[in-house]
PDB file of C-alpha atoms in Angstrom:
ATOM      1  CA  UNK A   1       8.663  -2.560 -18.848  1.00 89.00           C
ATOM      2  CA  UNK A   2       7.882  -0.178 -15.994  1.00 92.00           C
ATOM      3  CA  UNK A   3       9.400  -0.945 -12.629  1.00 95.00           C
ATOM      4  CA  UNK A   4       9.259   0.854  -9.313  1.00 97.00           C
ATOM      5  CA  UNK A   5      11.339  -0.710  -6.566  1.00 97.00           C
ATOM      6  CA  UNK A   6      11.126   0.506  -2.988  1.00 98.00           C
ATOM      7  CA  UNK A   7      13.812   0.001  -0.379  1.00 98.00           C
ATOM      8  CA  UNK A   8      14.825   1.298   3.030  1.00 98.00           C
ATOM      9  CA  UNK A   9      12.062  -0.098   5.189  1.00 97.00           C
ATOM     10  CA  UNK A  10      12.726  -1.872   8.438  1.00 97.00           C
ATOM     11  CA  UNK A  11      12.194  -2.029  12.167  1.00 98.00           C
ATOM     12  CA  UNK A  12      12.703   1.158  14.167  1.00 98.00           C
ATOM     13  CA  UNK A  13      11.907   2.390  17.647  1.00 98.00           C
ATOM     14  CA  UNK A  14       9.453   5.223  18.250  1.00 98.00           C
ATOM     15  CA  UNK A  15      11.139   8.547  17.668  1.00 98.00           C
ATOM     16  CA  UNK A  16      13.536   7.039  15.163  1.00 98.00           C
ATOM     17  CA  UNK A  17      14.076   7.776  11.491  1.00 98.00           C
ATOM     18  CA  UNK A  18      14.079   5.909   8.215  1.00 98.00           C
ATOM     19  CA  UNK A  19      14.686   6.953   4.635  1.00 98.00           C
ATOM     20  CA  UNK A  20      12.741   5.159   1.952  1.00 98.00           C
ATOM     21  CA  UNK A  21      13.910   5.093  -1.639  1.00 98.00           C
ATOM     22  CA  UNK A  22      12.052   4.293  -4.835  1.00 98.00           C
ATOM     23  CA  UNK A  23      13.994   3.505  -7.984  1.00 97.00           C
ATOM     24  CA  UNK A  24      12.107   3.781 -11.247  1.00 95.00           C
ATOM     25  CA  UNK A  25      12.756   2.495 -14.727  1.00 94.00           C
ATOM     26  CA  UNK A  26      10.841   2.293 -17.979  1.00 93.00           C
ATOM     27  CA  UNK A  27       9.098   5.650 -17.642  1.00 88.00           C
ATOM     28  CA  UNK A  28      10.143   9.286 -18.095  1.00 87.00           C
ATOM     29  CA  UNK A  29      10.242  10.030 -14.390  1.00 85.00           C
ATOM     30  CA  UNK A  30      10.198  13.785 -14.789  1.00 90.00           C
ATOM     31  CA  UNK A  31       6.645  13.914 -16.161  1.00 92.00           C
ATOM     32  CA  UNK A  32       5.099  11.870 -13.357  1.00 95.00           C
ATOM     33  CA  UNK A  33       3.689  13.011 -10.057  1.00 96.00           C
ATOM     34  CA  UNK A  34       5.400  10.779  -7.525  1.00 97.00           C
ATOM     35  CA  UNK A  35       3.712   9.650  -4.345  1.00 98.00           C
ATOM     36  CA  UNK A  36       4.238   7.525  -1.276  1.00 98.00           C
ATOM     37  CA  UNK A  37       1.184   5.647  -0.084  1.00 98.00           C
ATOM     38  CA  UNK A  38       0.939   3.428   2.945  1.00 98.00           C
ATOM     39  CA  UNK A  39      -1.313   0.637   4.075  1.00 98.00           C
ATOM     40  CA  UNK A  40      -1.544  -0.483   7.671  1.00 96.00           C
ATOM     41  CA  UNK A  41      -2.951  -3.896   8.596  1.00 91.00           C
ATOM     42  CA  UNK A  42      -6.723  -3.909   8.269  1.00 94.00           C
ATOM     43  CA  UNK A  43      -6.830  -0.408   6.834  1.00 96.00           C
ATOM     44  CA  UNK A  44      -7.190   1.126   3.412  1.00 97.00           C
ATOM     45  CA  UNK A  45      -4.215   2.376   1.499  1.00 97.00           C
ATOM     46  CA  UNK A  46      -3.732   6.083   2.103  1.00 98.00           C
ATOM     47  CA  UNK A  47      -1.642   8.842   0.622  1.00 98.00           C
ATOM     48  CA  UNK A  48       1.254   9.871   2.843  1.00 98.00           C
ATOM     49  CA  UNK A  49       3.148  12.306   0.631  1.00 98.00           C
ATOM     50  CA  UNK A  50       3.183  13.511  -2.946  1.00 98.00           C
ATOM     51  CA  UNK A  51       5.540  15.590  -5.052  1.00 97.00           C
ATOM     52  CA  UNK A  52       4.584  17.197  -8.336  1.00 96.00           C
ATOM     53  CA  UNK A  53       6.644  17.521 -11.479  1.00 95.00           C
ATOM     54  CA  UNK A  54       7.653  21.012 -10.341  1.00 94.00           C
ATOM     55  CA  UNK A  55       8.650  19.839  -6.868  1.00 95.00           C
ATOM     56  CA  UNK A  56       5.582  20.986  -4.967  1.00 97.00           C
ATOM     57  CA  UNK A  57       5.103  18.636  -2.026  1.00 98.00           C
ATOM     58  CA  UNK A  58       1.923  17.773  -0.180  1.00 98.00           C
ATOM     59  CA  UNK A  59       1.491  15.679   2.925  1.00 98.00           C
ATOM     60  CA  UNK A  60      -1.191  13.921   4.857  1.00 98.00           C
ATOM     61  CA  UNK A  61      -1.947  15.768   8.081  1.00 98.00           C
ATOM     62  CA  UNK A  62      -0.754  12.756  10.050  1.00 97.00           C
ATOM     63  CA  UNK A  63       2.804  13.021   8.695  1.00 98.00           C
ATOM     64  CA  UNK A  64       3.128  16.763   8.138  1.00 98.00           C
ATOM     65  CA  UNK A  65       6.219  18.154   9.816  1.00 98.00           C
ATOM     66  CA  UNK A  66       7.767  14.689  10.250  1.00 98.00           C
ATOM     67  CA  UNK A  67       8.076  13.328   6.708  1.00 98.00           C
ATOM     68  CA  UNK A  68       9.765  14.901   3.705  1.00 98.00           C
ATOM     69  CA  UNK A  69       9.419  13.744   0.117  1.00 98.00           C
ATOM     70  CA  UNK A  70      11.992  14.557  -2.532  1.00 97.00           C
ATOM     71  CA  UNK A  71      12.859  13.482  -6.036  1.00 97.00           C
ATOM     72  CA  UNK A  72      15.917  13.234  -8.260  1.00 96.00           C
ATOM     73  CA  UNK A  73      14.735  13.026 -11.853  1.00 94.00           C
ATOM     74  CA  UNK A  74      18.254  12.551 -13.184  1.00 94.00           C
ATOM     75  CA  UNK A  75      18.518   9.323 -11.192  1.00 95.00           C
ATOM     76  CA  UNK A  76      14.841   8.306 -11.509  1.00 95.00           C
ATOM     77  CA  UNK A  77      14.579   8.263  -7.729  1.00 96.00           C
ATOM     78  CA  UNK A  78      12.083   9.465  -5.170  1.00 97.00           C
ATOM     79  CA  UNK A  79      12.711   9.491  -1.440  1.00 98.00           C
ATOM     80  CA  UNK A  80      10.738   9.694   1.756  1.00 98.00           C
ATOM     81  CA  UNK A  81      12.610  10.873   4.830  1.00 98.00           C
ATOM     82  CA  UNK A  82      10.628   9.839   7.884  1.00 98.00           C
ATOM     83  CA  UNK A  83      11.500  11.338  11.255  1.00 98.00           C
ATOM     84  CA  UNK A  84       9.933  11.141  14.703  1.00 98.00           C
ATOM     85  CA  UNK A  85       8.337   7.851  13.767  1.00 98.00           C
ATOM     86  CA  UNK A  86       5.355   6.624  15.722  1.00 98.00           C
ATOM     87  CA  UNK A  87       3.830   3.157  16.112  1.00 97.00           C
ATOM     88  CA  UNK A  88       0.891   4.321  13.999  1.00 97.00           C
ATOM     89  CA  UNK A  89       3.282   4.849  11.093  1.00 98.00           C
ATOM     90  CA  UNK A  90       3.661   1.080  10.875  1.00 98.00           C
ATOM     91  CA  UNK A  91       2.558   0.055   7.396  1.00 98.00           C
ATOM     92  CA  UNK A  92       3.665  -1.148   4.022  1.00 98.00           C
ATOM     93  CA  UNK A  93       4.852   1.869   2.072  1.00 98.00           C
ATOM     94  CA  UNK A  94       4.289   1.978  -1.666  1.00 98.00           C
ATOM     95  CA  UNK A  95       5.765   4.213  -4.310  1.00 97.00           C
ATOM     96  CA  UNK A  96       3.456   5.377  -7.083  1.00 97.00           C
ATOM     97  CA  UNK A  97       4.100   7.148 -10.365  1.00 95.00           C
ATOM     98  CA  UNK A  98       0.911   8.920 -11.361  1.00 89.00           C
ATOM     99  CA  UNK A  99      -0.357  10.366 -14.589  1.00 84.00           C
ATOM    100  CA  UNK A 100      -2.947   8.996 -17.028  1.00 84.00           C
ATOM    101  CA  UNK A 101      -1.726   5.568 -15.949  1.00 88.00           C
ATOM    102  CA  UNK A 102      -0.563   4.814 -12.428  1.00 93.00           C
ATOM    103  CA  UNK A 103       2.345   2.543 -11.672  1.00 95.00           C
ATOM    104  CA  UNK A 104       3.019   0.975  -8.283  1.00 97.00           C
ATOM    105  CA  UNK A 105       5.960  -0.619  -6.586  1.00 97.00           C
ATOM    106  CA  UNK A 106       5.762  -3.793  -4.552  1.00 97.00           C
ATOM    107  CA  UNK A 107       6.054  -2.009  -1.212  1.00 97.00           C
ATOM    108  CA  UNK A 108       8.464  -1.955   1.702  1.00 98.00           C
ATOM    109  CA  UNK A 109       7.530  -2.744   5.294  1.00 98.00           C
ATOM    110  CA  UNK A 110       8.029  -0.142   8.001  1.00 98.00           C
ATOM    111  CA  UNK A 111       7.513  -1.279  11.577  1.00 98.00           C
ATOM    112  CA  UNK A 112       7.728   1.158  14.478  1.00 98.00           C
ATOM    113  CA  UNK A 113       7.811  -0.566  17.826  1.00 97.00           C
ATOM    114  CA  UNK A 114       9.646  -0.518  21.116  1.00 94.00           C
TER     115      UNK A 114
END
């Protein structure tokens, strides 16, 4: 059974930082492109950051320079370090393992407010 479990979300003030974690099981992590998506209220889910199997990272323009994605295949973990957070970063953040079949976590809420 495949499981992706996100953690690390919470409430933070503008300018603050959070580190999201995604723990995977049931899949060979190292062959999957790992991504963080986010969905704000009333908006479509969007890609925030992605990391390939050879550690090439890509970011949405809106988070470039503030977010950093990383992975630890030995631990079946992927991380999203989020710095200089803004109110518009408020969303549910989802971890995704992508290949022929995509697997999703249940999401973790990030709220940026003063």
